[in-house]
CSV table of C-alpha atoms in Angstrom, one decimal:
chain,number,residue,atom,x,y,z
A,36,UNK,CA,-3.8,29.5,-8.2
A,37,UNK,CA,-2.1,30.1,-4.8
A,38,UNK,CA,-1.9,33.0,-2.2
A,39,UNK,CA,0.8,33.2,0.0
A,40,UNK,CA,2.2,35.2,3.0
A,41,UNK,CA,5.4,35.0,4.9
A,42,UNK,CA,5.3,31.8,7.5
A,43,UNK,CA,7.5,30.8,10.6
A,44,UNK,CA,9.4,27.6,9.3
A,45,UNK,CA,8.0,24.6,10.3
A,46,UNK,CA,10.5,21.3,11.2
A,47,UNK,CA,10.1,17.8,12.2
A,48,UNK,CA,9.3,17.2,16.1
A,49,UNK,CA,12.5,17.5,18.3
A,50,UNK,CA,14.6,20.0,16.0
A,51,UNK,CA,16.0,22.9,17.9
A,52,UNK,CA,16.0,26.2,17.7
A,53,UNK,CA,19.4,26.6,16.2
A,54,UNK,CA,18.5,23.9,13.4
A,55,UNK,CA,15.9,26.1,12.9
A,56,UNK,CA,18.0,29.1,12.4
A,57,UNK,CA,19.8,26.8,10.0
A,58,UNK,CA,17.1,26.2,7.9
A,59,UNK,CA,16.6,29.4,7.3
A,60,UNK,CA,20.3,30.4,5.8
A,61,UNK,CA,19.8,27.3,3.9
A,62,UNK,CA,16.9,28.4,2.1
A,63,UNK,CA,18.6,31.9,1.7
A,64,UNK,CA,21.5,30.0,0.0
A,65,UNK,CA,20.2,26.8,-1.5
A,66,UNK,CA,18.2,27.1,-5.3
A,67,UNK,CA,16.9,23.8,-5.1
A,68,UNK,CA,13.1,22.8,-3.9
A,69,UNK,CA,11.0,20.5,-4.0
A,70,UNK,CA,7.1,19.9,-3.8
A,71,UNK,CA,5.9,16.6,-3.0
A,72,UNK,CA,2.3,15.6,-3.6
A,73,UNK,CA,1.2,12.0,-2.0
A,74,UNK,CA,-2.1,10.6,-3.1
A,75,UNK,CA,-1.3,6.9,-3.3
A,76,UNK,CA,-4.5,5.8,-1.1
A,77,UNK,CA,-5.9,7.1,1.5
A,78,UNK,CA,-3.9,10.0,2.7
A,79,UNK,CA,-3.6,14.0,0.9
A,80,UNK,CA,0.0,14.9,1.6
A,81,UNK,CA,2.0,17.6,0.4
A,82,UNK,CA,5.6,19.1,1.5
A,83,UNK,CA,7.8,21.4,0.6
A,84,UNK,CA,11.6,20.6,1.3
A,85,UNK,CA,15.5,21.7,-0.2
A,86,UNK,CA,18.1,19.8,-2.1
A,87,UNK,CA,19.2,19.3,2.8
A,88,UNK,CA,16.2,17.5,3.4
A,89,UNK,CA,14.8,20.2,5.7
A,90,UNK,CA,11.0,20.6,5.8
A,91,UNK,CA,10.3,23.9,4.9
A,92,UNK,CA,6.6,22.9,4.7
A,93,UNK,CA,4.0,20.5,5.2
A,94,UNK,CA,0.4,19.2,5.3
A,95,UNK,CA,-1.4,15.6,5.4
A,96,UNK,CA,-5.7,14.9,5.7
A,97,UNK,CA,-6.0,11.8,6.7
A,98,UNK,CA,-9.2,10.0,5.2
A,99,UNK,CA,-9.3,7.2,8.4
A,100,UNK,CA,-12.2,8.1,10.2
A,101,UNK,CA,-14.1,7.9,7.0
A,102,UNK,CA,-12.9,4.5,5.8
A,103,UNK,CA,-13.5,3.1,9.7
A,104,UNK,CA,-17.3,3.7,9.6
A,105,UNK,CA,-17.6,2.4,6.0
A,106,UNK,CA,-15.4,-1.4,7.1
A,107,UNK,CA,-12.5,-0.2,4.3
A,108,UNK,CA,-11.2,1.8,1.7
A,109,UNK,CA,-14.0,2.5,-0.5
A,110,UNK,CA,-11.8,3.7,-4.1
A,111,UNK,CA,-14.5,6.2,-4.8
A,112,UNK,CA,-15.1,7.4,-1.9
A,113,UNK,CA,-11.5,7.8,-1.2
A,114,UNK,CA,-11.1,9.8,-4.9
A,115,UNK,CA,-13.3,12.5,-3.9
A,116,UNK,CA,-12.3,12.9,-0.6
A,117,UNK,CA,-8.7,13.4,-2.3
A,118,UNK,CA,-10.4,15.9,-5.1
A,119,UNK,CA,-12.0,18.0,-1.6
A,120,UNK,CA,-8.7,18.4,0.2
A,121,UNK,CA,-5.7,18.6,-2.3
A,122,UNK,CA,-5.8,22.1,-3.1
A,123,UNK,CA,-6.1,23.1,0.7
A,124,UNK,CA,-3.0,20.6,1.6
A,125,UNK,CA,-0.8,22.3,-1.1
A,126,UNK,CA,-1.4,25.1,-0.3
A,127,UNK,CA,-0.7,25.0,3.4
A,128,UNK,CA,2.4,22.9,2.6
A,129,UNK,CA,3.1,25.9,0.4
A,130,UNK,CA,2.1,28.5,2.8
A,131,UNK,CA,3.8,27.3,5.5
A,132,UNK,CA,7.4,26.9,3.4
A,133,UNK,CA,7.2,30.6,2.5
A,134,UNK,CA,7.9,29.3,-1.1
A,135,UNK,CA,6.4,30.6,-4.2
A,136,UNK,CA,5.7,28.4,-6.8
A,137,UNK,CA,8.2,30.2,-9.5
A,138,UNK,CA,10.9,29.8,-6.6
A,139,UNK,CA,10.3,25.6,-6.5
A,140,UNK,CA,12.5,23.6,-8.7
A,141,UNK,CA,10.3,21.0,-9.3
A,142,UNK,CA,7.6,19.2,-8.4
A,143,UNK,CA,7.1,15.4,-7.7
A,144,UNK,CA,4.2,13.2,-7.6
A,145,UNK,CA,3.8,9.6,-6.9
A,146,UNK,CA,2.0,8.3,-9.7
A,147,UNK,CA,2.5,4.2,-8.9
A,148,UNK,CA,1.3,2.0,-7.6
A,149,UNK,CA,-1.7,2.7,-5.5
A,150,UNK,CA,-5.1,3.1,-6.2
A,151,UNK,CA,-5.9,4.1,-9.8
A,152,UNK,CA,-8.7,6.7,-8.5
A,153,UNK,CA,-6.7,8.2,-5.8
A,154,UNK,CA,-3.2,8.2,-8.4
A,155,UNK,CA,-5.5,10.3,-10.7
A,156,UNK,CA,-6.2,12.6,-8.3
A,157,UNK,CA,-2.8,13.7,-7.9
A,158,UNK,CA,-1.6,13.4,-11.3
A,159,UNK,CA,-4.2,15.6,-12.9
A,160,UNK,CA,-3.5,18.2,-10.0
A,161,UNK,CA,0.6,18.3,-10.8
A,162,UNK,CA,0.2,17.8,-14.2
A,163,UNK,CA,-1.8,21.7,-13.9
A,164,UNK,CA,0.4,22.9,-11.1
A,165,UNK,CA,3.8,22.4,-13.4
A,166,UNK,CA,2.0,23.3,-17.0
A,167,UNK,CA,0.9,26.6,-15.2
A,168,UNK,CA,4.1,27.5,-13.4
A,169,UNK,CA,6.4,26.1,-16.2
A,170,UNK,CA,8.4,23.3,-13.6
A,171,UNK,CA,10.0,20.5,-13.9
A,172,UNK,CA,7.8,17.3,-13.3
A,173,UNK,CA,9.1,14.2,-11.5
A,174,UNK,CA,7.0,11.0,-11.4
A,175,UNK,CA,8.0,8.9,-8.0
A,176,UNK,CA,7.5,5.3,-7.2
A,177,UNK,CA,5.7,5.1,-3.9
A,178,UNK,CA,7.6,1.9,-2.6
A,179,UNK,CA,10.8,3.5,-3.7
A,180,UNK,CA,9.8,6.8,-1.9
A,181,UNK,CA,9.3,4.5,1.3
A,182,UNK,CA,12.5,3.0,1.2
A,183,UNK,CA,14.8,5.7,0.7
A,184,UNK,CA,13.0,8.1,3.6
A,185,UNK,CA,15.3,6.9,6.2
A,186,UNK,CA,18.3,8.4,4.1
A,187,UNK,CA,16.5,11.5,4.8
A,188,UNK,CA,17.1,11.2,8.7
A,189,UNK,CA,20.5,9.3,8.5
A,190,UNK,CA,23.8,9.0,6.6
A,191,UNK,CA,23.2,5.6,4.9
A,192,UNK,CA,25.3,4.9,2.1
A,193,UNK,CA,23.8,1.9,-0.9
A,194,UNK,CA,23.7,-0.5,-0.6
A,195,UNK,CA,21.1,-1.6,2.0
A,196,UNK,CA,18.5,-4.2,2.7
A,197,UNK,CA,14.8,-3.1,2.6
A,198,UNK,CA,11.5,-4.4,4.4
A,199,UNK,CA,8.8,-2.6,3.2
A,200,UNK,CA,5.6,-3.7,5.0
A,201,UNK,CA,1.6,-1.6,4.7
A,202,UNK,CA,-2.0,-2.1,3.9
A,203,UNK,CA,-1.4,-2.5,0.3
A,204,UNK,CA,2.3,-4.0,0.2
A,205,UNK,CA,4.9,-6.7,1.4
A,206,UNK,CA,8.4,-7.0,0.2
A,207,UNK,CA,12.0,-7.4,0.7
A,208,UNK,CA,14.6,-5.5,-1.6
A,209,UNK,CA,17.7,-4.6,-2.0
A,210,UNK,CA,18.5,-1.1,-2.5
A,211,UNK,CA,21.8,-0.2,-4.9
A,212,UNK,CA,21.0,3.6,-5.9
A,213,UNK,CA,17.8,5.8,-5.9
A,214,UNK,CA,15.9,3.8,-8.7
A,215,UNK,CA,17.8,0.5,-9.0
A,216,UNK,CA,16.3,-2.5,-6.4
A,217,UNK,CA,16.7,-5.8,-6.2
A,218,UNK,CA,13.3,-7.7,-4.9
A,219,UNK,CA,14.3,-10.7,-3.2
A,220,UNK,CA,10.8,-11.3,-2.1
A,221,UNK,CA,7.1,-9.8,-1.7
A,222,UNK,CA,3.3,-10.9,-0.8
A,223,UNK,CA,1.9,-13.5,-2.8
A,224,UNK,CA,-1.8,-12.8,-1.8
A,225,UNK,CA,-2.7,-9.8,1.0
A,226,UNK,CA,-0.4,-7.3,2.6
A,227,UNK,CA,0.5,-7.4,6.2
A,228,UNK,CA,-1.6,-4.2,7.3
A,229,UNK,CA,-4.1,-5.4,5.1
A,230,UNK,CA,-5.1,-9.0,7.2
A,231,UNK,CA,-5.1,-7.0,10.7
A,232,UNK,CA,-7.6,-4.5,9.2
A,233,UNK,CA,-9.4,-7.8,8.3
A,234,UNK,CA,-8.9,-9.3,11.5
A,235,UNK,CA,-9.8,-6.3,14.0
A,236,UNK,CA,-13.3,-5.6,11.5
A,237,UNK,CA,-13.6,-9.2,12.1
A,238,UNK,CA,-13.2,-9.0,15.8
A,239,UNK,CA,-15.5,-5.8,16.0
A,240,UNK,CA,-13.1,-3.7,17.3
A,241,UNK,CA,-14.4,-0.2,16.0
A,242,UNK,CA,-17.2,-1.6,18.9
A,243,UNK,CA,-14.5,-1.8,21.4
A,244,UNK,CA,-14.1,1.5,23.4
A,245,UNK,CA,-10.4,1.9,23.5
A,246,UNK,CA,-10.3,1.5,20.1
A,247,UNK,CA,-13.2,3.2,17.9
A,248,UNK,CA,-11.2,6.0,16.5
A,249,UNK,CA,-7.9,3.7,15.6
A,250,UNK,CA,-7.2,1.9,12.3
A,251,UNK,CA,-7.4,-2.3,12.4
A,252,UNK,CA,-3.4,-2.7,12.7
A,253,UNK,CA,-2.9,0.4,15.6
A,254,UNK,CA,-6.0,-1.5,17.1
A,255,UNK,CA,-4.5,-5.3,17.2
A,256,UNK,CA,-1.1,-3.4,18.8
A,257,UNK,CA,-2.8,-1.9,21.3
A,258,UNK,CA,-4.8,-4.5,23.0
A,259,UNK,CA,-2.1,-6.8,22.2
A,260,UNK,CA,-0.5,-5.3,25.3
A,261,UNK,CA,-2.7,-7.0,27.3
A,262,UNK,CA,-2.8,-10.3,25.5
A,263,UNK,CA,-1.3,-14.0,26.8
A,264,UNK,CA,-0.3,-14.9,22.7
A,265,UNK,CA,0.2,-18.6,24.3
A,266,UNK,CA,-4.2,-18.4,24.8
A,267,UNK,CA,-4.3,-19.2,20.4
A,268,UNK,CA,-1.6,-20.7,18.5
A,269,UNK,CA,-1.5,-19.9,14.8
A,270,UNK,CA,0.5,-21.7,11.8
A,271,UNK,CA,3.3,-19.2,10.5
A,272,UNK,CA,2.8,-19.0,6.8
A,273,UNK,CA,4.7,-20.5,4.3
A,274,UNK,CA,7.1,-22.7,6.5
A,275,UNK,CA,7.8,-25.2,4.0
A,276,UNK,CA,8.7,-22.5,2.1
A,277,UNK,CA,13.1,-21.3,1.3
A,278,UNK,CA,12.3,-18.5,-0.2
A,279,UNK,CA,11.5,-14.9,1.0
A,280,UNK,CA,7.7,-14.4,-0.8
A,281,UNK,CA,4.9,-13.8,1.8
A,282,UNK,CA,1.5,-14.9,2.8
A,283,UNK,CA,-0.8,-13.3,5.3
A,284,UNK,CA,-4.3,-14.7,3.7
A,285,UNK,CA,-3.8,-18.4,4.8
A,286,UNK,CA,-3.5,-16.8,8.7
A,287,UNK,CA,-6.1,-14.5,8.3
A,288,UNK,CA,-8.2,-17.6,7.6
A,289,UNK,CA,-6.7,-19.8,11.2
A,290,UNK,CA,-8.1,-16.5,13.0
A,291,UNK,CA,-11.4,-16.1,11.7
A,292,UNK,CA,-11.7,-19.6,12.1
A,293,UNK,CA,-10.9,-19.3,16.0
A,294,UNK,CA,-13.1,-16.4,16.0
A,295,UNK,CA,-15.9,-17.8,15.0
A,296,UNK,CA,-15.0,-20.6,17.4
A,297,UNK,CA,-14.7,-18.8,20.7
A,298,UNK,CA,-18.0,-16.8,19.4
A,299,UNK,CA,-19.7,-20.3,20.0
A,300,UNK,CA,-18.0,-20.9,22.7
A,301,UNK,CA,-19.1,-17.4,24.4
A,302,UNK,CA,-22.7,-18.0,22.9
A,303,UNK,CA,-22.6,-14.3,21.3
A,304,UNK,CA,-23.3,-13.2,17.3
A,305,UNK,CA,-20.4,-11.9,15.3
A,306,UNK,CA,-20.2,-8.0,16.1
A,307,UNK,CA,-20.5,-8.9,19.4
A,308,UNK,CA,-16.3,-8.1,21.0
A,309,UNK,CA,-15.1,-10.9,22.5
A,310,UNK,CA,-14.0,-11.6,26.0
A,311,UNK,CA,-10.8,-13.3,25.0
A,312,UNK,CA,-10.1,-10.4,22.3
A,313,UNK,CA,-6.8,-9.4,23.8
A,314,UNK,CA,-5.6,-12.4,23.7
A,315,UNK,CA,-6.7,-13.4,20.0
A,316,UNK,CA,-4.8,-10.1,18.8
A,317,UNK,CA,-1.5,-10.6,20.9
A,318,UNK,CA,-1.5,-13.9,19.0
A,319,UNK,CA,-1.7,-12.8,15.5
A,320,UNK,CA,0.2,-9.8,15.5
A,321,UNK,CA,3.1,-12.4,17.2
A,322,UNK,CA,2.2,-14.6,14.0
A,323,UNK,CA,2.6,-12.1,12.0
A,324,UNK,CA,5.8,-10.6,13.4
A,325,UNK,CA,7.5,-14.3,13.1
A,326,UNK,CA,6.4,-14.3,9.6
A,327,UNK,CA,7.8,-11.0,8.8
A,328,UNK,CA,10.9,-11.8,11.0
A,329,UNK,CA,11.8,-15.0,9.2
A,330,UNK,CA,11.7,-14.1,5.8
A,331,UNK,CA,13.8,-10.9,6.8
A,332,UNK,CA,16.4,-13.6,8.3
A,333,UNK,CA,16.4,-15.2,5.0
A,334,UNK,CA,17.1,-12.2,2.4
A,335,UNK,CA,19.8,-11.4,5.5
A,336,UNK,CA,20.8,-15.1,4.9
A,337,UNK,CA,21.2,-14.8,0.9
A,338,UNK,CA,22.5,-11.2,0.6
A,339,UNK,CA,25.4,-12.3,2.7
A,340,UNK,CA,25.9,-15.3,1.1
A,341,UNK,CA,26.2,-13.7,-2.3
A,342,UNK,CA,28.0,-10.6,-0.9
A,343,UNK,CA,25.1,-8.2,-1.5
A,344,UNK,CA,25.7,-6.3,1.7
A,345,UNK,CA,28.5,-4.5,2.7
A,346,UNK,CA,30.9,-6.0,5.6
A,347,UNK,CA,31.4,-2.9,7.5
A,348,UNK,CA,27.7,-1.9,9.4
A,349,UNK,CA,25.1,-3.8,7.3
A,350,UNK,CA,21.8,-1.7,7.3
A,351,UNK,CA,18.0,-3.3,7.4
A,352,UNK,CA,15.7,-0.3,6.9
A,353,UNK,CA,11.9,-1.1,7.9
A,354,UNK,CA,9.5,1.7,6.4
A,355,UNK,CA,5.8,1.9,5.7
A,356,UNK,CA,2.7,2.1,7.9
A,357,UNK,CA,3.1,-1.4,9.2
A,358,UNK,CA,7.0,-0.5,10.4
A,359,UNK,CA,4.9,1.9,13.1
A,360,UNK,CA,4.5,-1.5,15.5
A,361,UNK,CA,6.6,-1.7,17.7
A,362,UNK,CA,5.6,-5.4,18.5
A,363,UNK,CA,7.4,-6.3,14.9
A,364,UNK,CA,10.2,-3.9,15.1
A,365,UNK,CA,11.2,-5.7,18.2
A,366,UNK,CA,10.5,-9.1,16.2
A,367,UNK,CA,13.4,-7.6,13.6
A,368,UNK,CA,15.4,-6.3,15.8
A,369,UNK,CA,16.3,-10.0,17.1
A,370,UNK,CA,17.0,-10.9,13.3
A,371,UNK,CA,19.2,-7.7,13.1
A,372,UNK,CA,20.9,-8.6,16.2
A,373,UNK,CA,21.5,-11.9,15.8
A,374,UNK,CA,23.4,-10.9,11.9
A,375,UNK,CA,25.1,-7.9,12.8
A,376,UNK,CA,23.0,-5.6,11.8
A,377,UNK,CA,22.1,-2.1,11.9
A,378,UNK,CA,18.1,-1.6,12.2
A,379,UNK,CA,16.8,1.5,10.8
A,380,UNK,CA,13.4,2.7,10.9
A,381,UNK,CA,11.9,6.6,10.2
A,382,UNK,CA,9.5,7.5,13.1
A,383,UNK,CA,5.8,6.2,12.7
A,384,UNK,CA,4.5,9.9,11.0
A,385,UNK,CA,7.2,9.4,8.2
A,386,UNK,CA,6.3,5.6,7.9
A,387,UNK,CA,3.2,6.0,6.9
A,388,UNK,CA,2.0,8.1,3.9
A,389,UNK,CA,3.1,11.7,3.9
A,390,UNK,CA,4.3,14.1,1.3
A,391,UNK,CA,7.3,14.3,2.8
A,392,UNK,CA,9.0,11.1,1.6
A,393,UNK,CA,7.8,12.2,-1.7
A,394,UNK,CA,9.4,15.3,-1.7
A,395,UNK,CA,12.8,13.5,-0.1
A,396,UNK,CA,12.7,11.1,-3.3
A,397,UNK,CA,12.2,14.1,-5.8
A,398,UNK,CA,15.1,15.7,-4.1
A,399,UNK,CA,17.5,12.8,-4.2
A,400,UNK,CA,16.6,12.1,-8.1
A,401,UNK,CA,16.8,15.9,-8.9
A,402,UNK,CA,20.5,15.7,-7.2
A,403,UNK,CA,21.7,12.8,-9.9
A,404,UNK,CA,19.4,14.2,-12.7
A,405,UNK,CA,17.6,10.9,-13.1
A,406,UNK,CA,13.3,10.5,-13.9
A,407,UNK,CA,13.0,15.0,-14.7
A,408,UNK,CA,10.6,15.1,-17.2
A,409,UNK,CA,9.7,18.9,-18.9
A,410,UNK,CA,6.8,19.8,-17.3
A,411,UNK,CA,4.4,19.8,-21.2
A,412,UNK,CA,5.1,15.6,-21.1
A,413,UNK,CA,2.4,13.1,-20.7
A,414,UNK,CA,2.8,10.9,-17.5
A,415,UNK,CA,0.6,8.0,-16.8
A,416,UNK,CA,-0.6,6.7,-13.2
A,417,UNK,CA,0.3,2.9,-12.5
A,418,UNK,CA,-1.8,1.3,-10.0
A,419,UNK,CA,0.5,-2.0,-10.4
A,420,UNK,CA,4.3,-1.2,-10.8
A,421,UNK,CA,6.4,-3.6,-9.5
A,422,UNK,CA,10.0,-2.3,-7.6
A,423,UNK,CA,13.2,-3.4,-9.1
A,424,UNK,CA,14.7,-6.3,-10.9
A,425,UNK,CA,13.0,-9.4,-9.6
A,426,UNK,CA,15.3,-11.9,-8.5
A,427,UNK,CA,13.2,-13.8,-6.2
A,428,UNK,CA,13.7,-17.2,-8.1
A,429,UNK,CA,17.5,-17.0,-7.2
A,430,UNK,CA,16.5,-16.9,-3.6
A,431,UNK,CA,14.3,-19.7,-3.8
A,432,UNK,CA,16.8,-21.6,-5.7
A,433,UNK,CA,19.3,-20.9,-2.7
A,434,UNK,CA,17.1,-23.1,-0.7
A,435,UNK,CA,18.4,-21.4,2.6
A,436,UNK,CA,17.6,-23.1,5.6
A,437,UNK,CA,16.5,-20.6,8.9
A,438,UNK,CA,18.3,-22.3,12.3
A,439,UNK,CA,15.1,-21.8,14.3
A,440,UNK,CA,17.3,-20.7,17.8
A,441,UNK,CA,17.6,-17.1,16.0
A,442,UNK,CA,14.1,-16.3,15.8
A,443,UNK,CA,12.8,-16.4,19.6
A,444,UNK,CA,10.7,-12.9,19.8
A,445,UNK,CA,10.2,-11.8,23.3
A,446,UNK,CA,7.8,-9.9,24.5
């Protein structure tokens, strides 16, 4: 299927030349690889990595400026854009590594949840790739793939505390091992990247000319910058609330109502960007970072409380694409702060999808032997797959109350 000639070793941005060096008696040493395919949504990745962590390899096509000019994620649209580009992004992962397939260990795929047209995609692909070269097949959950990236860059030892925040996903979890969560709380309607897509379409901001070529949540953050949040004052969601579920629909709703407001107001048609749009999106994306920050204050709250954490350096890892604002990473850094914690975070190209957190997740379950299946099995996509063991009643019956002095977010 693939060709393949010798390549320089690619690694991450800031490596030096000696870890390079490194990487390469690695590979001459270490048996175990890994291919990672990522198809989830939007975004072809592929990466080739060892049983280290070190990128050997790696490609992403990024389907964004397609999805801008068509106001969203269109599933089919987004399936054959994946069926176009996967065998290109392999192979360059491939390429790039040096590897061969016979020389890869195994091969892992997410397969849930996501989108069912885009899962498909990269399950039928895998499903050939390890029948033809005889490999070891390992199905990954995306969410878990998220969480466990930042072990990749750090020594973090289970457990941990999670935040996983995206277009298509919310939730708060407690991480024990590679495949055994605790969810102490998710999204009851919309995800957080999902509303400031809304919000910015809303606001007309591919019409704005520092923003045209940016997705809805990278647009809010940047002309947040310039925004007075104290212009619009939004209801955080779910105040009345002790537990640690989220809700990002209800204040969607507040800011298309003020939109549509000041659009009367300025005497202009919807489409038309408003004069006051800085200051509508430094007030939501402060909304939404409160929200964020006081559930995460919360599950701190409860884990401690039932001695979920550990007592010597307490970790809060923040991953997916929503993690890349910095706006709410300074929002969680106050929670961490203000509990002791230690806030980690992978840098914004491994925090949104990439086939390098896939690969890192095949890696850590082909280290404890757990989720291998022979590559002749039949694996199923699941577009809905929930993470964990669901304890979110407990918190709610734990009926924490936040003391509001810990939660002042500066800009």
């Amino acid at each position: 299927m693939f060709t393949f000639r010798a390549a320089r070793l690619r690694t991450l941005p800031g490596w030096t030349r000696r870890q390079e060096r490194r990487c390469f008696a690695v590979r001459a040493s270490s048996p175990m690889l890994v291919l990672g395919i990522e198809t989830s949504c939007d975004d072809t990745g592929a990466a080739v990595m060892d049983d280290t962590g070190v990128v050997l390899g790696e490609s992403l096509h990024s389907q964004k400026l397609v999805h801008l000019k068509t106001g969203g994620i269109i599933p089919t649209v987004a399936q054959q854009l994946h069926r176009e580009h996967i065998t290109h992004v392999v192979q360059e992962a491939m390429t790039q590594s040096g590897v061969a397939p016979g020389q890869l260990s195994a091969v892992a795929t997410t397969v849930k949840p996501g989108l069912a047209l885009s899962l498909g995609i990269g399950l039928q692909f895998s499903l050939q790739f390890v029948r033809e070269h005889r490999k070891p097949f390992i199905p990954i959950h995306h969410m878990e793939a998220h969480a466990l990236t930042a072990r990749m860059l750090h020594p973090l030892a289970f457990p941990f505390l999670v935040l996983l925040i995206s277009g298509g996903h919310s939730l708060l979890a407690l991480a024990r091992g590679i495949d055994d969560f605790l969810l102490l709380g998710q999204a009851l309607d919309e995800a957080p990247g999902d509303a400031m897509d809304k919000v910015a379409r809303r606001l007309s901001l591919t019409q704005h000319p520092r923003c045209s070529t940016l997705s809805g949540g990278q647009a809010i953050e940047l002309l947040a910058r310039d925004g007075d949040r104290s212009k619009f004052h939004f209801m955080t969601p779910m105040g009345q609330h002790r537990d640690c579920n989220f809700s990002f629909a209800g204040l969607r709703n507040q800011i298309t109502m003020v939109i549509q407001k000041q659009e009367v107001l300025e005497g202009v048609e919807p489409g038309t960007v408003l004069s006051c749009v800085n200051d509508i999106a430094a007030a939501a994306q402060h909304t939404i970072a409160s929200h964020l920050a006081k559930r995460t204050l919360r599950a701190i709250m409860f884990c401690k409380a039932k001695a979920l954490l550990p007592t010597s350096k307490p970790t809060l890892v923040v991953s997916g694409g929503v993690a890349s604002n910095q706006y709410i990473r300074k929002a969680l850094t106050v929670v961490t702060d203000a509990t002791g914690l230690h806030l980690l975070s992978p840098p914004a190209q491994l925090c949104t999808d990439n086939g390098v957190m896939i690969a890192w997740n095949g890696v850590e379950r082909l280290r404890e032997g757990k989720g291998i299946l022979p590559f002749d099995q039949v694996v199923n996509y699941e577009p809905k797959a929930p993470l964990g063991i669901d304890i979110t009643a407990d918190v709610k019956e734990a009926n924490i109350k936040l003391p509001k002095m810990m939660l002042k977010i500066s800009d």
